[in-house]
Coordinates of C-alpha atoms in Angstrom, one line a residue:
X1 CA 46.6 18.8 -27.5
X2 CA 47.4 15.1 -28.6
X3 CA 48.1 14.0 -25.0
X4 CA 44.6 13.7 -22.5
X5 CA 46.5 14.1 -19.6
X6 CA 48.2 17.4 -20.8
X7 CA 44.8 18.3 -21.8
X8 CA 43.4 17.8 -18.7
X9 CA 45.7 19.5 -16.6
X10 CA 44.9 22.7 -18.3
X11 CA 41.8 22.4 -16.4
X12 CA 43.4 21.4 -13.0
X13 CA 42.9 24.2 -10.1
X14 CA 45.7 22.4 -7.6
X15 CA 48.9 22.4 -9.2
X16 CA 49.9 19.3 -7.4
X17 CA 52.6 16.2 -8.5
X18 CA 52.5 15.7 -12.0
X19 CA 50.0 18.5 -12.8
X20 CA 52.5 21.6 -12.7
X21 CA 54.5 19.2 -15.1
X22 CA 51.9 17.8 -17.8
X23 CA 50.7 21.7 -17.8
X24 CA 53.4 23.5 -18.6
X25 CA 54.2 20.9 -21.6
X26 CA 50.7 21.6 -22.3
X27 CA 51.8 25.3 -23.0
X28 CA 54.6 24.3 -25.1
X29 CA 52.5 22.1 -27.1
X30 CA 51.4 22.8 -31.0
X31 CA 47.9 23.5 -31.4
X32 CA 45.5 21.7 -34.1
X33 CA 42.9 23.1 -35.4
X34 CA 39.6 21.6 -36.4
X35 CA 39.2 22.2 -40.8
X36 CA 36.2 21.1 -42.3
X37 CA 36.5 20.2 -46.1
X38 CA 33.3 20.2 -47.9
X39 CA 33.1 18.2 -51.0
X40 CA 30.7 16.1 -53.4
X41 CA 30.5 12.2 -52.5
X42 CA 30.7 9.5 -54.9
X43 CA 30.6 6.4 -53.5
X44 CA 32.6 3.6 -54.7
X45 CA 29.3 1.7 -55.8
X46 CA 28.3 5.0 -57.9
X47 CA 32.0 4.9 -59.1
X48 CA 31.7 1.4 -60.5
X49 CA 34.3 0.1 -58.2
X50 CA 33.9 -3.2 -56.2
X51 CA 30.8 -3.9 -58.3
X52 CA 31.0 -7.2 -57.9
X53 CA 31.6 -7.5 -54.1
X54 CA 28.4 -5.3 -53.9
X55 CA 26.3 -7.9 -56.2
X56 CA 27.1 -10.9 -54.3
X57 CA 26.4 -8.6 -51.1
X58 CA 23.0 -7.8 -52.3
X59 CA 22.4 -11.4 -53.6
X60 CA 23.2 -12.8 -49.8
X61 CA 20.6 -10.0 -48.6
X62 CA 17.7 -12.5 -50.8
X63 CA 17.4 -9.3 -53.5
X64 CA 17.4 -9.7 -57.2
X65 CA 20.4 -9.1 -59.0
X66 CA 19.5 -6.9 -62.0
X67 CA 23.1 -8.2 -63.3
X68 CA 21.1 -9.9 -66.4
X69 CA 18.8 -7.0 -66.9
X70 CA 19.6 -4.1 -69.7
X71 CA 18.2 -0.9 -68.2
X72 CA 19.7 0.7 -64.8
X73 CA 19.0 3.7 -62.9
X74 CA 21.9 6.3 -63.9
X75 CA 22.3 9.9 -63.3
X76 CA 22.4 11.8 -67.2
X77 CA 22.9 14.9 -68.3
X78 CA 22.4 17.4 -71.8
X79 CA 24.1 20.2 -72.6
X80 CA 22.6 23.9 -73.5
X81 CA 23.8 26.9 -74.7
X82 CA 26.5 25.1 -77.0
X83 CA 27.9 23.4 -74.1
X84 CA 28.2 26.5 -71.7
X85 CA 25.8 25.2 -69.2
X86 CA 25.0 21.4 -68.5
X87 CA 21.7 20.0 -66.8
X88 CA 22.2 17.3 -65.0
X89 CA 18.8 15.1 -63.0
X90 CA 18.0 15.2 -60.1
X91 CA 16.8 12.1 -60.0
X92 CA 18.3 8.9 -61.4
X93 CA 16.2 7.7 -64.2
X94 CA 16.1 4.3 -66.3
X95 CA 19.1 4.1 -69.0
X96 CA 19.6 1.4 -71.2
X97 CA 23.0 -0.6 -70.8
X98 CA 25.6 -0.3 -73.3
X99 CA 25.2 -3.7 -74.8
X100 CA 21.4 -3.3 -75.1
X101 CA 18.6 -1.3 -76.9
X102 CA 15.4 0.1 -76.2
X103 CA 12.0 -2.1 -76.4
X104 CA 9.9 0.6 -75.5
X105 CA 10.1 4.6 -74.5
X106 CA 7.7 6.1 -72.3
X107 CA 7.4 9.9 -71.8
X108 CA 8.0 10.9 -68.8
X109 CA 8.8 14.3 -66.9
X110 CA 12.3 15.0 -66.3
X111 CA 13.8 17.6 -63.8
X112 CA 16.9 19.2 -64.2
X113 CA 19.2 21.5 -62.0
X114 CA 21.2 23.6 -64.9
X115 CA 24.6 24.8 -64.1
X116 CA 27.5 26.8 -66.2
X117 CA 30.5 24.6 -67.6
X118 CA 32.9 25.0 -64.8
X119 CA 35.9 22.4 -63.8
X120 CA 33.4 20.6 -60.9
X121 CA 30.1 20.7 -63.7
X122 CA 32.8 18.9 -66.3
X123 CA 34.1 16.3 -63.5
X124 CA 30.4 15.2 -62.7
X125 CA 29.6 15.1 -66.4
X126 CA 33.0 12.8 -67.2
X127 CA 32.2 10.9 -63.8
X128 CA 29.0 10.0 -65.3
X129 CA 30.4 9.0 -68.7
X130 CA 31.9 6.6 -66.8
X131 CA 28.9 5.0 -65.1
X132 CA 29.1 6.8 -61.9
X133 CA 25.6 8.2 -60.6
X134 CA 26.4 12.0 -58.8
X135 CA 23.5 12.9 -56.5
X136 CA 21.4 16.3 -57.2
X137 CA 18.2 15.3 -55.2
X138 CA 19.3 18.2 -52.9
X139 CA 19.6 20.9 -55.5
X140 CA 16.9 22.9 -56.6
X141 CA 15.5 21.9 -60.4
X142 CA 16.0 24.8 -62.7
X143 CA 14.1 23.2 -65.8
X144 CA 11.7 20.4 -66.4
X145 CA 11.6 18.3 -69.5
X146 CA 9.4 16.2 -71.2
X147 CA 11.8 13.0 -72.6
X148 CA 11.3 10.0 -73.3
X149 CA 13.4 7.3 -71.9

């Protein structure tokens, strides 16, 4: 019920003025039901968008902006099996911008949470082609490797 006072009078035990009224429209009335969609987040900052407005937000908050720096922390991913099943990180590790190049790699242990190429694996792998950073800290790591990055 969209109306509280129909709502209410569902509840009423004295049928009394306006109660018998609001009730029996309350019987007539539609029902809605709650439906709970479940769904992986991206945010718009991990999308790329409003990157700018998020900058100048950070800069007002007295922290660095990393703007002039070459590496960032990104979400990546490899593919196994001839492409059947992608890993992606759990973690976001250091990635160098596209307009810059590696001074120095350091090994370091990766984990990964492996899944099969599906339509959802393919849009997380295309979402972080395009900079976005998907978040697998919740899932469980299927395979650790030693990279370095």
């Amino acid at each position: 019920l969209r109306n509280p006072r129909e709502f209410a009078a569902t509840y009423a035990i004295e049928e009394q003025g306006h109660v018998q009224q609001y009730k029996s429209r309350a019987q007539k009335a539609e029902c809605f039901y709650k439906d709970n969609v479940y769904a992986n987040v991206i945010s718009d900052f991990d999308a790329g968008r409003n990157h700018q407005q998020y900058t100048q937000k950070q800069n007002y908050l007295g922290q660095r902006n990393s703007d002039n720096s070459c590496s960032k922390q990104q979400t990546s991913y490899m593919l196994e099996n001839n492409g059947e099943t992608i890993c992606f990180t759990t973690h976001k590790i250091p990635v160098c911008k596209s307009s810059c190049n590696a001074n120095e790699l350091i090994t370091k242990s990766v984990k990964y949470h492996c899944v099969p190429k599906t339509n959802i694996s393919e849009l997380w792998r295309n979402q972080i082609n395009k900079g976005a950073s998907p978040d697998f800290s919740s899932k469980t790591v299927t395979k650790t490797v030693e990279m370095k990055v």
